[in-house]
Amino acid sequence: RRRTIAFLLLLARLRRRGRRRSQYWVHPLNQRRPQQGDFYHLVEELRLDSQRHHQYFRMSAEKMDELLSIIGPEITRQNTNYRSAIEPKQRLAVGLRYLASGDSLISLAFSYRLGHTTVMNSVHMVCAAIEKHMMQSFLPRPTADSWKEVAQRFWEKWNFPNCLGALDGKHIVIQAPPLSGSQYFNYKKTFSIVLLALVDADYRFRCIQVGDFGRTSDGGVYAGTALPGAAHLGNVPHVMVGDAAFPLKPYLMRPYPGQNLIHRKSIFNYRLSRARMVVENAFGILASRWRIFHRRINLHPKNVDTLVVAACILHNFLLAPTENVQLLEEASELGRRMAPVRNMGGKRASREACAIMESFATFFNSPEGSVSWQDRMI
């Protein structure tokens, strides 16, 4: 009987505590948001210092205002009788700071004096709004004219003809999802999703695929044209360039395998590597700007997919030659790189693919296609 009475008293006390907790629409700590939250003080002060603002958000105040004008209506919510909605400007600040710093959601919740759920929802809302309203403008579906532009820029800037872009894949490290088994487990013994990207000559993402290993179909070789000044070699298809992790295909060139290669093959590998470095640099700029890619992302995989797409769109939105150099220097100083993807397909190549590879090798060793410094680089 005494035990029953003690149990009932304990149960009543727990119920009273539960009622006390649920009576807060806004926690007392967060009620002091206007007086002590980062958004109302630190963020406002940073607008007076352009350099520090850029360090904090990884973009200028002007670019941030332009971004808000695009997605602001999408992340605006109505006030209620119980509490005021978070301003879209504050939601954007939280979302960008999460990408820029890689800080945990809880850390941002404390510094901005917001609830953990509010911070998480703000990140999701900002990333989803960027994908919805900016995809068409900053990561559009390629057209025949845009492919011609990309190929022309690769020849002018990186001396690789008929090139539609440099292809590579990187692991995005995530927290192991519940009950996922080994589905997201990789060779680095971490859990991850894969970002596969095709990059143009100016470090711009042209096509991306997020979430798996980007299996590529053997169909659809792009129309061929003669290499510059080398009509005698016949038409050569437009191709992408990749590293040794990719298979050799009629539309995808990779290096000659092995060591101690003959001169013409070494020249081909150098010229391909030179063109392929644009995708490595693009990933370096992406991760240097958005430090979240150097951390383990503690979000559901489908939300990570949206975050990665949003980060790539922002990469194109903010791309500027002067910033590229600075961000690449920062990436070099950090000495941290996103983990590469291995074995993106079978290694057995068709005769057609080998013949196309030989055509490029012949061109790079000919008077029409050689560059003056290539012999010094091998």
mmCIF file of N, CA and C in Angstrom, residues 80-123:
data_model
loop_
_atom_site.group_PDB
_atom_site.id
_atom_site.type_symbol
_atom_site.label_atom_id
_atom_site.label_comp_id
_atom_site.label_asym_id
_atom_site.label_seq_id
_atom_site.Cartn_x
_atom_site.Cartn_y
_atom_site.Cartn_z
ATOM 1 N N THR A 80 1.713 34.282 -35.465
ATOM 2 C CA THR A 80 0.536 33.700 -34.821
ATOM 3 C C THR A 80 0.201 34.495 -33.564
ATOM 4 N N ASN A 81 -0.902 34.121 -32.917
ATOM 5 C CA ASN A 81 -1.294 34.800 -31.683
ATOM 6 C C ASN A 81 -0.345 34.477 -30.533
ATOM 7 N N TYR A 82 0.436 33.417 -30.663
ATOM 8 C CA TYR A 82 1.276 32.961 -29.562
ATOM 9 C C TYR A 82 2.733 33.412 -29.690
ATOM 10 N N ARG A 83 3.200 33.597 -30.925
ATOM 11 C CA ARG A 83 4.591 34.012 -31.107
ATOM 12 C C ARG A 83 4.779 34.585 -32.504
ATOM 13 N N SER A 84 5.804 35.415 -32.624
ATOM 14 C CA SER A 84 6.128 36.015 -33.910
ATOM 15 C C SER A 84 6.984 35.047 -34.727
ATOM 16 N N ALA A 85 6.773 35.040 -36.033
ATOM 17 C CA ALA A 85 7.558 34.181 -36.910
ATOM 18 C C ALA A 85 8.991 34.698 -37.027
ATOM 19 N N ILE A 86 9.910 33.784 -37.296
ATOM 20 C CA ILE A 86 11.297 34.166 -37.502
ATOM 21 C C ILE A 86 11.395 34.898 -38.839
ATOM 22 N N GLU A 87 12.098 36.037 -38.850
ATOM 23 C CA GLU A 87 12.226 36.812 -40.074
ATOM 24 C C GLU A 87 12.985 36.014 -41.129
ATOM 25 N N PRO A 88 12.630 36.171 -42.407
ATOM 26 C CA PRO A 88 13.356 35.454 -43.459
ATOM 27 C C PRO A 88 14.842 35.788 -43.480
ATOM 28 N N LYS A 89 15.194 37.021 -43.124
ATOM 29 C CA LYS A 89 16.611 37.402 -43.095
ATOM 30 C C LYS A 89 17.368 36.608 -42.044
ATOM 31 N N GLN A 90 16.711 36.349 -40.895
ATOM 32 C CA GLN A 90 17.357 35.571 -39.848
ATOM 33 C C GLN A 90 17.454 34.090 -40.243
ATOM 34 N N ARG A 91 16.416 33.565 -40.889
ATOM 35 C CA ARG A 91 16.484 32.182 -41.370
ATOM 36 C C ARG A 91 17.627 32.018 -42.376
ATOM 37 N N LEU A 92 17.770 32.986 -43.272
ATOM 38 C CA LEU A 92 18.856 32.924 -44.249
ATOM 39 C C LEU A 92 20.209 32.985 -43.561
ATOM 40 N N ALA A 93 20.347 33.841 -42.555
ATOM 41 C CA ALA A 93 21.613 33.945 -41.821
ATOM 42 C C ALA A 93 21.974 32.619 -41.166
ATOM 43 N N VAL A 94 20.986 31.971 -40.562
ATOM 44 C CA VAL A 94 21.233 30.676 -39.910
ATOM 45 C C VAL A 94 21.629 29.623 -40.933
ATOM 46 N N GLY A 95 20.909 29.572 -42.062
ATOM 47 C CA GLY A 95 21.207 28.581 -43.087
ATOM 48 C C GLY A 95 22.585 28.755 -43.682
ATOM 49 N N LEU A 96 22.962 29.999 -43.993
ATOM 50 C CA LEU A 96 24.277 30.254 -44.582
ATOM 51 C C LEU A 96 25.393 29.995 -43.583
ATOM 52 N N ARG A 97 25.158 30.345 -42.329
ATOM 53 C CA ARG A 97 26.186 30.111 -41.315
ATOM 54 C C ARG A 97 26.410 28.619 -41.101
ATOM 55 N N TYR A 98 25.358 27.823 -41.212
ATOM 56 C CA TYR A 98 25.497 26.377 -41.095
ATOM 57 C C TYR A 98 26.368 25.835 -42.220
ATOM 58 N N LEU A 99 26.149 26.300 -43.437
ATOM 59 C CA LEU A 99 26.968 25.876 -44.564
ATOM 60 C C LEU A 99 28.404 26.375 -44.429
ATOM 61 N N ALA A 100 28.552 27.619 -44.010
ATOM 62 C CA ALA A 100 29.866 28.250 -44.002
ATOM 63 C C ALA A 100 30.768 27.735 -42.894
ATOM 64 N N SER A 101 30.200 27.379 -41.750
ATOM 65 C CA SER A 101 31.015 27.015 -40.590
ATOM 66 C C SER A 101 31.071 25.521 -40.339
ATOM 67 N N GLY A 102 29.992 24.809 -40.686
ATOM 68 C CA GLY A 102 29.926 23.407 -40.308
ATOM 69 C C GLY A 102 29.597 23.210 -38.845
ATOM 70 N N ASP A 103 29.203 24.283 -38.137
ATOM 71 C CA ASP A 103 28.825 24.165 -36.727
ATOM 72 C C ASP A 103 27.591 23.264 -36.598
ATOM 73 N N SER A 104 27.432 22.694 -35.419
ATOM 74 C CA SER A 104 26.273 21.847 -35.176
ATOM 75 C C SER A 104 25.013 22.702 -35.081
ATOM 76 N N LEU A 105 23.877 22.076 -35.312
ATOM 77 C CA LEU A 105 22.596 22.773 -35.197
ATOM 78 C C LEU A 105 22.367 23.276 -33.776
ATOM 79 N N ILE A 106 22.778 22.487 -32.800
ATOM 80 C CA ILE A 106 22.598 22.898 -31.396
ATOM 81 C C ILE A 106 23.436 24.131 -31.089
ATOM 82 N N SER A 107 24.674 24.168 -31.596
ATOM 83 C CA SER A 107 25.532 25.324 -31.382
ATOM 84 C C SER A 107 24.911 26.586 -31.966
ATOM 85 N N LEU A 108 24.374 26.485 -33.165
ATOM 86 C CA LEU A 108 23.716 27.642 -33.778
ATOM 87 C C LEU A 108 22.463 28.037 -33.000
ATOM 88 N N ALA A 109 21.737 27.052 -32.474
ATOM 89 C CA ALA A 109 20.530 27.348 -31.700
ATOM 90 C C ALA A 109 20.864 28.190 -30.473
ATOM 91 N N PHE A 110 21.940 27.844 -29.788
ATOM 92 C CA PHE A 110 22.339 28.616 -28.606
ATOM 93 C C PHE A 110 22.816 30.017 -28.976
ATOM 94 N N SER A 111 23.637 30.133 -30.027
ATOM 95 C CA SER A 111 24.206 31.441 -30.356
ATOM 96 C C SER A 111 23.152 32.393 -30.924
ATOM 97 N N TYR A 112 22.172 31.868 -31.650
ATOM 98 C CA TYR A 112 21.120 32.718 -32.205
ATOM 99 C C TYR A 112 19.899 32.799 -31.293
ATOM 100 N N ARG A 113 19.944 32.093 -30.176
ATOM 101 C CA ARG A 113 18.818 32.057 -29.228
ATOM 102 C C ARG A 113 17.528 31.597 -29.921
ATOM 103 N N LEU A 114 17.653 30.481 -30.642
ATOM 104 C CA LEU A 114 16.517 29.869 -31.321
ATOM 105 C C LEU A 114 16.370 28.434 -30.851
ATOM 106 N N GLY A 115 15.199 27.858 -31.057
ATOM 107 C CA GLY A 115 15.013 26.451 -30.742
ATOM 108 C C GLY A 115 15.765 25.573 -31.739
ATOM 109 N N HIS A 116 16.160 24.386 -31.274
ATOM 110 C CA HIS A 116 16.886 23.455 -32.140
ATOM 111 C C HIS A 116 16.063 23.114 -33.385
ATOM 112 N N THR A 117 14.767 22.872 -33.210
ATOM 113 C CA THR A 117 13.896 22.546 -34.332
ATOM 114 C C THR A 117 13.779 23.725 -35.292
ATOM 115 N N THR A 118 13.733 24.936 -34.753
ATOM 116 C CA THR A 118 13.656 26.126 -35.601
ATOM 117 C C THR A 118 14.893 26.252 -36.470
ATOM 118 N N VAL A 119 16.068 26.008 -35.896
ATOM 119 C CA VAL A 119 17.322 26.086 -36.656
ATOM 120 C C VAL A 119 17.338 25.018 -37.749
ATOM 121 N N MET A 120 16.965 23.795 -37.387
ATOM 122 C CA MET A 120 16.953 22.708 -38.365
ATOM 123 C C MET A 120 15.984 23.018 -39.504
ATOM 124 N N ASN A 121 14.788 23.501 -39.163
ATOM 125 C CA ASN A 121 13.812 23.848 -40.194
ATOM 126 C C ASN A 121 14.304 24.996 -41.068
ATOM 127 N N SER A 122 15.021 25.948 -40.473
ATOM 128 C CA SER A 122 15.545 27.077 -41.244
ATOM 129 C C SER A 122 16.556 26.599 -42.276
ATOM 130 N N VAL A 123 17.433 25.687 -41.876
ATOM 131 C CA VAL A 123 18.419 25.136 -42.817
ATOM 132 C C VAL A 123 17.711 24.425 -43.957
#
